[in-house]
Coordinates of C-alpha atoms in Angstrom, one line a residue:
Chain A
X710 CA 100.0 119.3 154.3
X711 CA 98.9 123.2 153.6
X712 CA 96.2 123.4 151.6
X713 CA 96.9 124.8 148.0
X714 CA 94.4 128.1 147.4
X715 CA 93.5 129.0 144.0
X716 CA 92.5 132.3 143.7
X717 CA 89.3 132.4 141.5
X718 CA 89.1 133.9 138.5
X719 CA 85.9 135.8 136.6
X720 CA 86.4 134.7 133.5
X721 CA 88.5 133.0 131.4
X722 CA 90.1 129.6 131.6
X723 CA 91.6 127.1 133.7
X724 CA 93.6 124.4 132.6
X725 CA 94.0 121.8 135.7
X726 CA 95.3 118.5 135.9
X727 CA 97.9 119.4 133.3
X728 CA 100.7 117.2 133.6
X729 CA 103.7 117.7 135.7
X730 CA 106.3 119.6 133.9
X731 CA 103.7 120.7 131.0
X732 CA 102.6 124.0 131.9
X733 CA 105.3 125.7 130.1
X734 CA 104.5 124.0 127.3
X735 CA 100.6 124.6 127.5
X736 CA 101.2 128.5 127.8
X737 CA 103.1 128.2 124.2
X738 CA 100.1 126.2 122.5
X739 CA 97.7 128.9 124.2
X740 CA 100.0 131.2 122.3
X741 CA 101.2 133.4 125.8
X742 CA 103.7 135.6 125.1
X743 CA 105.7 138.8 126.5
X744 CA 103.1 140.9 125.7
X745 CA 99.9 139.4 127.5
X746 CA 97.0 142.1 128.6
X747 CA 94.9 139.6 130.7
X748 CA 96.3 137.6 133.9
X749 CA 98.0 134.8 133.4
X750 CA 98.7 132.4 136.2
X751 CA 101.0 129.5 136.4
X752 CA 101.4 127.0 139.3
X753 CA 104.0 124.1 138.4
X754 CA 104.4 121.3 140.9
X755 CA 100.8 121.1 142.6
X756 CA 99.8 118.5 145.2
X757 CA 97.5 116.5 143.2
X758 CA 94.9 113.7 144.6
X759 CA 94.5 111.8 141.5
X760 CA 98.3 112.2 140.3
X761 CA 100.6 113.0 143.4
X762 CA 101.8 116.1 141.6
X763 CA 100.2 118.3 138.8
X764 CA 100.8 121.6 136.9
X765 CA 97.5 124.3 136.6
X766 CA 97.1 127.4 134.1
X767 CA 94.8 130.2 134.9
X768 CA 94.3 132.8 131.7
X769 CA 91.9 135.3 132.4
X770 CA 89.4 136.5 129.5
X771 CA 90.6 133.8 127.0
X772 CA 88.9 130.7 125.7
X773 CA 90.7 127.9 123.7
X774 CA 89.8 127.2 120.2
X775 CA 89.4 123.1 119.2
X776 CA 93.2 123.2 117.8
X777 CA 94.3 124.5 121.1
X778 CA 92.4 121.9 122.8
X779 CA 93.7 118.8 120.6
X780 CA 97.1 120.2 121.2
X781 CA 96.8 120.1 125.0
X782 CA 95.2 116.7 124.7
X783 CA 98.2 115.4 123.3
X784 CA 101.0 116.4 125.9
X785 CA 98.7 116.0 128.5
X786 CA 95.8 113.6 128.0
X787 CA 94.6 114.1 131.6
X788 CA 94.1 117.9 131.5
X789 CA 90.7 119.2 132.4
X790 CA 89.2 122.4 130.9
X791 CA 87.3 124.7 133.3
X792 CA 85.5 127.6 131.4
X793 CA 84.7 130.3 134.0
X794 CA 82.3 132.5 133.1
X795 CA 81.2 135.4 135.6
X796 CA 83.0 133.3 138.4
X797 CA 81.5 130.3 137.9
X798 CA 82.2 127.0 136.4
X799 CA 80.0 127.3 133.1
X800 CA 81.5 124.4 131.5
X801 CA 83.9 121.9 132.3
X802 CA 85.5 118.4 130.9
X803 CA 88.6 116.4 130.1
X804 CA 90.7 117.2 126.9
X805 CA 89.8 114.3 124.1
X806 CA 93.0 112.8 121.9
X807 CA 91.2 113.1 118.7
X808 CA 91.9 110.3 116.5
X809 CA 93.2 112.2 113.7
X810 CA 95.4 115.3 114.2
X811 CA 95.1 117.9 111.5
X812 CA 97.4 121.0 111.2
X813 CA 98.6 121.4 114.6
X814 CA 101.9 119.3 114.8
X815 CA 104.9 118.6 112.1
X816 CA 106.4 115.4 111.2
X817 CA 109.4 115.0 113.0
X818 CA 111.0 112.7 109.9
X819 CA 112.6 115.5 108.2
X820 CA 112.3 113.4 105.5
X821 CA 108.9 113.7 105.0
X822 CA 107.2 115.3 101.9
X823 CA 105.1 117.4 104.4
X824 CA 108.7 119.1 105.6
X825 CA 108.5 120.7 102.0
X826 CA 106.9 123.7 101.0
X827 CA 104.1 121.8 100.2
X828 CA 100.4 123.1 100.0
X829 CA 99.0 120.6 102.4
X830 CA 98.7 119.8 106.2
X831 CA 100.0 117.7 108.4
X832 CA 97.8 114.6 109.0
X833 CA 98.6 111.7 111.8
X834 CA 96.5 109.0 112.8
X835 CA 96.1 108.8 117.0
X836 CA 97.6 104.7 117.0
X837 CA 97.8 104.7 120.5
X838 CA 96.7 106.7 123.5
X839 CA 98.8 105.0 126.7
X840 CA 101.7 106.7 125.4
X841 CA 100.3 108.7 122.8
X842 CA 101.9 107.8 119.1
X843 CA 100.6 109.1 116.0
X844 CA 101.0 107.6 112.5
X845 CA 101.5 110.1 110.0
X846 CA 99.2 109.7 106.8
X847 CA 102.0 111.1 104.1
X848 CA 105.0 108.9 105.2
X849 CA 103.6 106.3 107.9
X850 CA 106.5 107.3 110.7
X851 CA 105.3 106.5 113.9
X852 CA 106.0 109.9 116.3
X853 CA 105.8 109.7 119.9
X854 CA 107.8 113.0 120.5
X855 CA 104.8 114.7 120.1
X856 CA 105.7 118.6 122.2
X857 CA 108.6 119.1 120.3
X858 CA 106.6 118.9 116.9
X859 CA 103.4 120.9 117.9
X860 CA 103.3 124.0 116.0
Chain B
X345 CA 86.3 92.8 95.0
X346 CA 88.3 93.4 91.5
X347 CA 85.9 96.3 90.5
X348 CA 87.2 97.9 93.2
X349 CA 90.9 98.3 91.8
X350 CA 89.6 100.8 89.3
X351 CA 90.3 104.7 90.2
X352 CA 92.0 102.9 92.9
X353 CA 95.7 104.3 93.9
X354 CA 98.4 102.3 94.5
X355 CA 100.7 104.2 97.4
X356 CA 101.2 101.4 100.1
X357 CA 101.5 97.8 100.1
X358 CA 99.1 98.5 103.3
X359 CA 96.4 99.3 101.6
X360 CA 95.7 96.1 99.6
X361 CA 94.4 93.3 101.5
X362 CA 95.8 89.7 100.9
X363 CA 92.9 88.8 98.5
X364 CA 93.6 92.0 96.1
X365 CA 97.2 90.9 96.2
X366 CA 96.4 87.5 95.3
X367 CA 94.1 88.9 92.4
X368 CA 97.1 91.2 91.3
X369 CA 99.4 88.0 90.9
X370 CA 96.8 86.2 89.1
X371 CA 96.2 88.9 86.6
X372 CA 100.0 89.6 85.9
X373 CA 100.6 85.7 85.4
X374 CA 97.7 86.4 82.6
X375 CA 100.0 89.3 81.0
X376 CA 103.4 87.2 80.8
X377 CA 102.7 86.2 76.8
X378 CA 101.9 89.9 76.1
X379 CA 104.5 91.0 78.5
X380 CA 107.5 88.3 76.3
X381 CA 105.8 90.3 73.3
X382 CA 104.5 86.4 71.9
X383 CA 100.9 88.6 72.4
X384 CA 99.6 91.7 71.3
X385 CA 97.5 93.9 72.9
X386 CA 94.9 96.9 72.6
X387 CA 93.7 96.8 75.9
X388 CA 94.9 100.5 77.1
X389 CA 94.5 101.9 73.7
X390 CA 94.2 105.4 74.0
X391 CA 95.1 105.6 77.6
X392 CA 98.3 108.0 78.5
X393 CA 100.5 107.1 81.5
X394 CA 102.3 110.3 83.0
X395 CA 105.6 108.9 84.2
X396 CA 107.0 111.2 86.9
X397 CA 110.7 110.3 87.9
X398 CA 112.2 113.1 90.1
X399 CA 114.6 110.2 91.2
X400 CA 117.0 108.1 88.8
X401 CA 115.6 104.9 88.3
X402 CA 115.9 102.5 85.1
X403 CA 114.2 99.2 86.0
X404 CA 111.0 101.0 87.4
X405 CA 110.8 103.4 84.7
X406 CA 111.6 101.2 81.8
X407 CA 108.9 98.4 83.2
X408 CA 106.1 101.2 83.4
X409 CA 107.5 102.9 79.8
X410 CA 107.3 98.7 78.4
X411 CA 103.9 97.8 80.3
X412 CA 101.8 100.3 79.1
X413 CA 103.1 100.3 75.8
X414 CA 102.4 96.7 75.4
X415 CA 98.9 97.6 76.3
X416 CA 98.9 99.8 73.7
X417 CA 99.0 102.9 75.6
X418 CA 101.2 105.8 75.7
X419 CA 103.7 107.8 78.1
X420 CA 104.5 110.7 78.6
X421 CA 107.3 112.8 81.4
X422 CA 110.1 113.1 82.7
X423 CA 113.3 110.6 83.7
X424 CA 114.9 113.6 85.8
X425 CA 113.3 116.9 86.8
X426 CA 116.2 119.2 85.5
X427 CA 115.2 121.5 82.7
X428 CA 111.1 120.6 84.3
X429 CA 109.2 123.4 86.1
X430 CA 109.8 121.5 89.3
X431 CA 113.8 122.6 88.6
X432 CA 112.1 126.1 88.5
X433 CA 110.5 125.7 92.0
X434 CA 107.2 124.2 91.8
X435 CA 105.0 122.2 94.2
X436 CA 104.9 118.1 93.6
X437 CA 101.0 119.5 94.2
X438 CA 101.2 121.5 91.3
X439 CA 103.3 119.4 89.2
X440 CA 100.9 116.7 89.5
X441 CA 97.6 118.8 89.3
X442 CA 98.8 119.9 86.0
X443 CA 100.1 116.2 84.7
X444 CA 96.7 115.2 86.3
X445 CA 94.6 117.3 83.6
X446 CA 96.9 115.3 81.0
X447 CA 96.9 111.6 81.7
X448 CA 94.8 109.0 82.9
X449 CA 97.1 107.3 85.3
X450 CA 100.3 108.6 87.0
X451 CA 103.5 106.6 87.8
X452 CA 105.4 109.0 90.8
X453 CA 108.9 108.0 91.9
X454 CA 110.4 110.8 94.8
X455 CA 112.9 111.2 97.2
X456 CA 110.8 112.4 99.8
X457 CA 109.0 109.6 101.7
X458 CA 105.2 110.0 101.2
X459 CA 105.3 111.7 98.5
X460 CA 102.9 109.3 96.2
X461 CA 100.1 110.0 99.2
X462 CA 100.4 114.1 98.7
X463 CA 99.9 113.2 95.3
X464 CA 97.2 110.9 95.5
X465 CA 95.6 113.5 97.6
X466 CA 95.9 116.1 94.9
X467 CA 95.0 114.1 91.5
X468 CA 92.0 112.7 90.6
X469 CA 93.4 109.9 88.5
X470 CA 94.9 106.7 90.1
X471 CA 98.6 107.8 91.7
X472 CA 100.9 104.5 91.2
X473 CA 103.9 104.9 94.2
X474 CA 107.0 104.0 92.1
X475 CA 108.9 104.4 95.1
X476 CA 109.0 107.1 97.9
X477 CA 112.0 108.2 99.8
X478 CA 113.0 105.5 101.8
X479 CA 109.0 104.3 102.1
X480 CA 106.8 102.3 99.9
X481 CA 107.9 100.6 96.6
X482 CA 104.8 98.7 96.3
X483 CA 104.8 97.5 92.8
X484 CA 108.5 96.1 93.6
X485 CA 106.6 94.3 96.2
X486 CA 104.1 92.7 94.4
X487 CA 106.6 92.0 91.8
X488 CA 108.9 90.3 94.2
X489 CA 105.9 88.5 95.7
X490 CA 105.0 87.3 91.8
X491 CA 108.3 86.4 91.5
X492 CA 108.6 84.3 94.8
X493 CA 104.9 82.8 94.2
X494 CA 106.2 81.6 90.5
X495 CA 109.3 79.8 91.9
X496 CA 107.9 78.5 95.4
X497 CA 104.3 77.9 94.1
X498 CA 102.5 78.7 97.8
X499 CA 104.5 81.5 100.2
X500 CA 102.6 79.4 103.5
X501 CA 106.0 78.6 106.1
X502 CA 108.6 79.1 103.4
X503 CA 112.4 80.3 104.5
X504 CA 113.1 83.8 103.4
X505 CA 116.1 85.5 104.0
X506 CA 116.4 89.0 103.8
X507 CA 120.3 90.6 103.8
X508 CA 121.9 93.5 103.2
X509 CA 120.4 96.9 103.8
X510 CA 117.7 96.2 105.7
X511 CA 117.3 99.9 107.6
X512 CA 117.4 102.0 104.8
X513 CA 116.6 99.6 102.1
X514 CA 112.9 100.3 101.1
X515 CA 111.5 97.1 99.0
X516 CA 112.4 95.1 102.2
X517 CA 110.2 97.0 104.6
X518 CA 107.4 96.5 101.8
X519 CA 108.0 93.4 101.1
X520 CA 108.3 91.9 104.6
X521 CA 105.0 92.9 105.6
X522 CA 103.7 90.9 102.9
X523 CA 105.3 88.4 102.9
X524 CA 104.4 87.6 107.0
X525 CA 100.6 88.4 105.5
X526 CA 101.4 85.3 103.2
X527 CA 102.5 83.4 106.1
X528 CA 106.4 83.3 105.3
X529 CA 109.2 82.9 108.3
X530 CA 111.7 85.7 107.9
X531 CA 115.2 85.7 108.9
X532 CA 116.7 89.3 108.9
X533 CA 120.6 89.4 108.7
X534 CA 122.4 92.6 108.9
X535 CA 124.8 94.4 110.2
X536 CA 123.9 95.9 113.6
X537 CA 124.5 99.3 112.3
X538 CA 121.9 98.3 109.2
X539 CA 119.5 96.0 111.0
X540 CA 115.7 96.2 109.9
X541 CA 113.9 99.3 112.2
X542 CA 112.0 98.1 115.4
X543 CA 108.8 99.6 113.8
X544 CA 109.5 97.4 110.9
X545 CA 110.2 94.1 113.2
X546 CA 107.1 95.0 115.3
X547 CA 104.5 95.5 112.5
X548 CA 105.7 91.8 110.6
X549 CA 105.4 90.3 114.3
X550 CA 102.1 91.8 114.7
X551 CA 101.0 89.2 112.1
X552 CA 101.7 86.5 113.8
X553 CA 105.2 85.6 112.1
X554 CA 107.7 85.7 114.3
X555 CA 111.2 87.0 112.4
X556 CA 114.6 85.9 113.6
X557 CA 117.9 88.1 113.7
X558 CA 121.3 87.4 112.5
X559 CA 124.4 88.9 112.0
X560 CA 125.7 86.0 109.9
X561 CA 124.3 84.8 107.1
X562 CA 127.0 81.8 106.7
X563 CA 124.6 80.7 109.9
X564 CA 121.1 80.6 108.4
X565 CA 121.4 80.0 104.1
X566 CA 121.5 76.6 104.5
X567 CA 117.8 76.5 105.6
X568 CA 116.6 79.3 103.1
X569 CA 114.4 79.0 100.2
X570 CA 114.6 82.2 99.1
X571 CA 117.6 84.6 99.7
X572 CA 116.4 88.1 99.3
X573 CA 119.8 90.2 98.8
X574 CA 119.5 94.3 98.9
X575 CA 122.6 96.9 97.9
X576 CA 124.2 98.2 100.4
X577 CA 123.1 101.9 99.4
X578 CA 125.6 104.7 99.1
X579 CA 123.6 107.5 99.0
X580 CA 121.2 106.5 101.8
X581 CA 124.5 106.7 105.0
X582 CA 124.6 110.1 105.9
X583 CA 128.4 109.4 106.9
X584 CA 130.4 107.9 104.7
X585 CA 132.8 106.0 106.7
X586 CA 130.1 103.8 108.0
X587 CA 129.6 102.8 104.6
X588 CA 132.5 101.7 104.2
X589 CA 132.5 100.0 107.2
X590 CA 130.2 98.1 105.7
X591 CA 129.9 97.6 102.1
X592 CA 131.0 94.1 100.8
X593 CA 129.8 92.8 104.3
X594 CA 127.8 89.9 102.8
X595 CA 128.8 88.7 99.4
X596 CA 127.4 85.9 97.4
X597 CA 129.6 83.7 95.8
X598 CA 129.9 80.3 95.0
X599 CA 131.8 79.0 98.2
X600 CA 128.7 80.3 100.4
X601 CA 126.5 78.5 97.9
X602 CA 128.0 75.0 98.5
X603 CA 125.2 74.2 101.5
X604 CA 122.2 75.7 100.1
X605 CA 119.0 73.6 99.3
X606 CA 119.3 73.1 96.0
X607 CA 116.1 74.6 95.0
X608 CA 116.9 78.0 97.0
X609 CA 116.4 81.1 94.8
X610 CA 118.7 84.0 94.7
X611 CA 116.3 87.3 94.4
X612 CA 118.0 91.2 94.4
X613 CA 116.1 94.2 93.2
X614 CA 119.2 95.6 91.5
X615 CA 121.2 97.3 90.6
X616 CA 124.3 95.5 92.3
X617 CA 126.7 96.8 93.3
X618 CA 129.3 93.2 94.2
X619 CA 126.9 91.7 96.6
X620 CA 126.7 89.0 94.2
X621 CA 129.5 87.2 92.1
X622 CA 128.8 87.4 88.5
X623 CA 129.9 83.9 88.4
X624 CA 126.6 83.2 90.4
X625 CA 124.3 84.2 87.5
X626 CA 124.5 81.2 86.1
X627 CA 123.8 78.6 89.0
X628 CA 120.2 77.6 89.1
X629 CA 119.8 79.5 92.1
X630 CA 120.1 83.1 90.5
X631 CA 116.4 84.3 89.6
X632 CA 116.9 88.2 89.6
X633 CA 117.1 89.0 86.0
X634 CA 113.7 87.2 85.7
X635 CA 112.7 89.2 88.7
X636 CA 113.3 92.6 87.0
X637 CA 111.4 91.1 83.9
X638 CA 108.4 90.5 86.3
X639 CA 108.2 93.9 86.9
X640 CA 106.5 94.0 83.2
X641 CA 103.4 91.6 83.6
X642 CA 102.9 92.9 87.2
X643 CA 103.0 97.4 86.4
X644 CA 100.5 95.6 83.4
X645 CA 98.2 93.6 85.6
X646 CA 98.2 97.2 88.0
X647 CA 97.7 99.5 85.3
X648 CA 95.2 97.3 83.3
X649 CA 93.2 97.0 86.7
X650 CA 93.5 100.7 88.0
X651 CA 92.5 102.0 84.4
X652 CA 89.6 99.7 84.4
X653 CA 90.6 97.7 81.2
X654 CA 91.3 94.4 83.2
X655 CA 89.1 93.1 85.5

């Protein structure tokens, strides 16, 4: 098989192990829009050693905030987090499912009092990691459709 | 352990352990005499209950309006919030903030599920969950398990069966959780269409009961010891055709009675709405008029306990 080059970047971010199908996803959470200034690299459909087949973002001169981080834990528990600073790897580790989700995802029972204009935010407890399902705190529906909800 | 009920609020049957819930039912068997009104009482004297009813509801309401005036407390609120300044567009979080600065305990019943937690996470004084959405009715549970307790004396291996609306139907969910935690059996029978959620099944067989399934109840009432009927709700079937599919699917009457232990109670949360035979109310078996009245000794033994007055 060709080896797959990754052209290195000088700073910024790369998101690897991200999995298969998720990198469109990732690029919303990261907030990547039409109107980007910085490089932003997307390779779907990778070889992968550790999971046959992998998605990888590259954004140049950005670093994620902890919400950004919880959210990509959560569609893609696997992901590691390269922080490329000057070309080299300054810092790098596995996204962590927190156990409790704050603020970043909405309950998907639209009969939940957090679906109101209510001045609080969302709150789910991490119940289970292998799939990932959250219990939210307000109304105690179990969510396992997790991208659709992230905000 | 019973120090710790005061302050304490009252949102999900979830959060009370099997020993609080036993101390509940002990303390509301205390309250019956004052409860029948053979007793008076002082014991909440001064204390003001804000009732908050954005939902119709007349057993709830009235047991809460009769328990804590029998305490000697008083209550103050609203039955519907037309004509209140949640009509006008306010927050549940303001609404209660503001009836938080006025009472010393607050009964919430909404139609959005979780409701009673955003408001126990925005008042300082105990929240009582009066019923949320389609989630937690706890004090109906704990009245239902007073009620069961009373009749059965010891809930260990007992025969409950559970019919009616069992998907949408909120004291059931409630209720079967704690009743598995008291070691019952549960028989579910519903409808397909109404069947109790697999969340629902998972969480009573993750304490170690495991519940059987019907679709007939002519098949399992001859082994009950409790039959636990629910309405059939109306406004809970977002299409209307499938209620009528349904309604008047499993009646109670007299001819279904005929092979029942003869001990098996009848319990319903009412209102009814023809799931039972009027001519039913007065076999031995019918209990659910003195189920509604235990809603009266058990909102008491809750707000004595919350408000510190009972220990």
């Amino acid at each position: 098989m060709k080896e797959f080059k990754v052209t290195p970047i000088r700073n910024g971010t790369v998101i690897d192990h991200i999995s298969v199908g998720m990198a469109l996803k990732v690029l919303r959470i990261v907030g990547v829009k039409d109107d980007v200034t910085s490089t932003v690299s997307v390779l779907m459909h990778v070889p992968s050693k550790k999971a046959v087949w992998k998605d990888i973002v590259k954004i140049e001169d950005r670093e994620l905030d902890p919400k950004e981080l919880d959210k990509i834990a959560l569609i893609s528990p696997n992901a590691t987090i390269n922080i490329i600073r000057d070309y080299n790897v300054a810092e790098k580790f596995v996204v962590e499912v927190p156990k409790v989700i704050k603020g970043i995802m909405k309950c998907p029972n639209p009969g939940c009092i957090t679906n109101k204009d209510e001045p609080v935010e969302t709150e789910f407890v991490v119940e289970s990691k292998k799939p990932i399902t959250l219990r939210c705190v307000y109304c105690d529906r179990m969510a396992t459709e997790i991208a659709e909800n992230l905000r | 352990m019973s120090a710790g009920f005061k302050g304490m609020d009252v949102v999900s049957i979830r959060d009370f352990s099997r020993e609080q819930i036993e101390h509940v039912l002990k303390v509301a068997d205390k309250m019956v005499p004052i409860a029948k009104g053979e007793e008076r009482s002082v014991l909440l004297e001064g204390y003001v209950l804000g009732s908050l009813f954005f939902e119709p509801s007349t057993r709830t309401r009235l047991s809460f309006d009769v328990a804590m005036t029998r305490l000697g407390g008083r209550v103050l609120g609203f039955d519907q919030p037309t004509g209140a300044s949640v009509a006008k567009g306010e927050t549940l979080a303001d609404t209660v903030r503001m009836v938080d600065a006025y009472c010393d305990v607050i009964a919430l019943r909404h139609p959005q599920d979780g409701a009673a937690r955003l408001a126990a996470h925005f008042a300082d004084k105990p929240i009582i969950n009066a019923g949320d959405g389609a989630g937690q009715h706890p004090t109906q549970t704990m009245l239902d398990l007073f009620t069961i307790r009373k009749e059965k004396k010891d809930m260990e291996g007992i025969n409950v069966v559970l019919v009616g609306d069992l998907k949408y139907g909120r004291t059931v969910h409630s209720l079967s959780e704690a009743l598995a935690m008291f070691g019952a059996q549960l028989t579910f029978v519903a409808p397909p269409s109404l069947q109790i959620p697999k969340e629902q099944l998972k969480q009573v067989d993750s304490m170690g009961q495991k519940p059987k399934m019907n679709s007939s109840l002519q098949d399992v009432v001859a082994d009950a010891d409790v039959l636990y009927v629910t309405r059939i709700q109306k406004e809970r079937f977002p299409d209307p055709s499938e209620y009528q599919k349904v309604a008047g699917t499993y009646r109670i009457d007299l001819d279904l009675l005929k092979n029942v232990k003869r001990d098996m109670i009848i319990m319903h949360p009412l209102p009814r709405v023809g799931e039972i035979a009027p001519e039913v109310d007065r076999t031995p078996h019918a209990k659910y008029f003195e189920q509604a009245f235990n809603g009266v000794p058990v909102r008491m033994a809750i707000l004595g306990l919350v408000l510190g007055g009972l220990k």
